[in-house]
Amino acid sequence: MNISNNVSSISAHQTMMNNSANNVANVNTDGFVPKSTVMSDEGNSVRANTREATDTNYSRSQTDLSKEMPDQMITQGATGVNVTAIKTQDEMLGSLLDIKA
């Protein structure tokens, strides 16, 4: 296991959460075109790719709250899992150092 993998995942999920929060904040902005985030695996790291949704020229915001809220819950859970993994790795390293000392 490598802590940098978990850190890159947390960073990618933070980007996803930022985009989702921006979409929710602009739910009442006329003509707003939301951004979506797609995660990709790049070797030993995770990367967030952001793109703007297709503009339908609708006069109201195109943000779909039924998509944004579950995405935020998933992102929160994924971040929590990565934090727990980092804590566990840190504790294991501490135990190894204690045994070695």
mmCIF file of C-alpha atoms in Angstrom:
data_model
loop_
_atom_site.group_PDB
_atom_site.id
_atom_site.type_symbol
_atom_site.label_atom_id
_atom_site.label_comp_id
_atom_site.label_asym_id
_atom_site.label_seq_id
_atom_site.Cartn_x
_atom_site.Cartn_y
_atom_site.Cartn_z
ATOM 1 C CA MET A 1 0.000 0.000 0.000
ATOM 2 C CA ASN A 2 1.114 3.499 -0.729
ATOM 3 C CA ILE A 3 -0.169 6.586 1.068
ATOM 4 C CA SER A 4 0.294 8.692 -2.070
ATOM 5 C CA ASN A 5 -2.447 6.640 -3.793
ATOM 6 C CA ASN A 6 -4.881 7.567 -1.044
ATOM 7 C CA VAL A 7 -3.805 11.215 -1.139
ATOM 8 C CA SER A 8 -4.342 11.427 -4.918
ATOM 9 C CA SER A 9 -7.784 9.873 -4.473
ATOM 10 C CA ILE A 10 -8.694 12.387 -1.776
ATOM 11 C CA SER A 11 -7.524 15.226 -4.021
ATOM 12 C CA ALA A 12 -9.559 13.920 -6.965
ATOM 13 C CA HIS A 13 -12.656 13.542 -4.794
ATOM 14 C CA GLN A 14 -12.152 17.089 -3.496
ATOM 15 C CA THR A 15 -12.235 18.335 -7.098
ATOM 16 C CA MET A 16 -15.431 16.353 -7.659
ATOM 17 C CA MET A 17 -16.997 17.805 -4.494
ATOM 18 C CA ASN A 18 -15.993 21.362 -5.483
ATOM 19 C CA ASN A 19 -17.642 20.982 -8.897
ATOM 20 C CA SER A 20 -20.769 19.471 -7.390
ATOM 21 C CA ALA A 21 -21.008 22.216 -4.751
ATOM 22 C CA ASN A 22 -20.654 24.850 -7.468
ATOM 23 C CA ASN A 23 -23.445 23.185 -9.450
ATOM 24 C CA VAL A 24 -25.729 23.137 -6.398
ATOM 25 C CA ALA A 25 -24.896 26.761 -5.550
ATOM 26 C CA ASN A 26 -25.966 27.780 -9.063
ATOM 27 C CA VAL A 27 -29.164 25.737 -9.175
ATOM 28 C CA ASN A 28 -31.204 28.961 -9.378
ATOM 29 C CA THR A 29 -28.902 30.757 -11.836
ATOM 30 C CA ASP A 30 -30.618 31.166 -15.188
ATOM 31 C CA GLY A 31 -28.741 29.532 -18.062
ATOM 32 C CA PHE A 32 -26.177 27.838 -15.798
ATOM 33 C CA VAL A 33 -24.456 24.840 -17.408
ATOM 34 C CA PRO A 34 -23.144 22.428 -14.734
ATOM 35 C CA LYS A 35 -19.769 20.718 -14.725
ATOM 36 C CA SER A 36 -19.316 16.996 -14.317
ATOM 37 C CA THR A 37 -16.312 15.132 -12.983
ATOM 38 C CA VAL A 38 -15.072 11.782 -14.228
ATOM 39 C CA MET A 39 -12.487 9.822 -12.266
ATOM 40 C CA SER A 40 -9.730 8.026 -14.141
ATOM 41 C CA ASP A 41 -7.075 5.586 -13.018
ATOM 42 C CA GLU A 42 -3.593 6.707 -14.003
ATOM 43 C CA GLY A 43 -1.199 4.017 -12.879
ATOM 44 C CA ASN A 44 -0.793 4.481 -9.137
ATOM 45 C CA SER A 45 -3.020 7.528 -8.806
ATOM 46 C CA VAL A 46 -6.541 8.754 -9.391
ATOM 47 C CA ARG A 47 -7.250 11.827 -11.478
ATOM 48 C CA ALA A 48 -10.391 13.951 -11.706
ATOM 49 C CA ASN A 49 -11.299 15.134 -15.191
ATOM 50 C CA THR A 50 -13.764 18.028 -15.287
ATOM 51 C CA ARG A 51 -15.925 18.890 -18.240
ATOM 52 C CA GLU A 52 -18.874 21.147 -18.841
ATOM 53 C CA ALA A 53 -22.173 19.444 -19.580
ATOM 54 C CA THR A 54 -23.788 19.846 -22.966
ATOM 55 C CA ASP A 55 -25.575 23.180 -23.163
ATOM 56 C CA THR A 56 -29.232 22.620 -24.062
ATOM 57 C CA ASN A 57 -29.873 26.381 -24.349
ATOM 58 C CA TYR A 58 -32.476 26.038 -21.624
ATOM 59 C CA SER A 59 -33.201 29.377 -19.954
ATOM 60 C CA ARG A 60 -33.066 27.864 -16.435
ATOM 61 C CA SER A 61 -30.187 26.161 -14.677
ATOM 62 C CA GLN A 62 -29.440 22.676 -15.986
ATOM 63 C CA THR A 63 -28.253 21.414 -12.597
ATOM 64 C CA ASP A 64 -29.904 18.133 -11.615
ATOM 65 C CA LEU A 65 -30.120 17.962 -7.816
ATOM 66 C CA SER A 66 -31.139 14.290 -7.969
ATOM 67 C CA LYS A 67 -27.681 13.617 -9.413
ATOM 68 C CA GLU A 68 -25.648 16.066 -7.334
ATOM 69 C CA MET A 69 -26.769 14.966 -3.860
ATOM 70 C CA PRO A 70 -25.959 11.235 -4.277
ATOM 71 C CA ASP A 71 -22.640 12.197 -5.905
ATOM 72 C CA GLN A 72 -21.787 14.264 -2.837
ATOM 73 C CA MET A 73 -22.646 11.376 -0.505
ATOM 74 C CA ILE A 74 -20.488 8.981 -2.530
ATOM 75 C CA THR A 75 -17.616 11.476 -2.538
ATOM 76 C CA GLN A 76 -17.881 11.926 1.222
ATOM 77 C CA GLY A 77 -17.786 8.162 1.745
ATOM 78 C CA ALA A 78 -14.823 7.672 -0.582
ATOM 79 C CA THR A 79 -12.871 10.394 1.186
ATOM 80 C CA GLY A 80 -13.634 8.804 4.561
ATOM 81 C CA VAL A 81 -12.403 5.419 3.338
ATOM 82 C CA ASN A 82 -9.150 6.941 2.097
ATOM 83 C CA VAL A 83 -8.586 8.801 5.360
ATOM 84 C CA THR A 84 -9.139 5.568 7.296
ATOM 85 C CA ALA A 85 -6.634 3.773 5.055
ATOM 86 C CA ILE A 86 -4.035 6.495 5.673
ATOM 87 C CA LYS A 87 -4.617 6.300 9.439
ATOM 88 C CA THR A 88 -4.231 2.504 9.359
ATOM 89 C CA GLN A 89 -1.023 2.718 7.332
ATOM 90 C CA ASP A 90 0.334 5.303 9.756
ATOM 91 C CA GLU A 91 -0.482 3.101 12.756
ATOM 92 C CA MET A 92 1.152 0.080 11.096
ATOM 93 C CA LEU A 93 4.294 2.071 10.339
ATOM 94 C CA GLY A 94 4.370 3.306 13.947
ATOM 95 C CA SER A 95 4.086 -0.260 15.236
ATOM 96 C CA LEU A 96 6.892 -1.402 12.944
ATOM 97 C CA LEU A 97 9.122 1.409 14.158
ATOM 98 C CA ASP A 98 8.307 0.535 17.786
ATOM 99 C CA ILE A 99 9.230 -3.118 17.166
ATOM 100 C CA LYS A 100 12.459 -2.119 15.446
ATOM 101 C CA ALA A 101 13.447 0.257 18.276
#
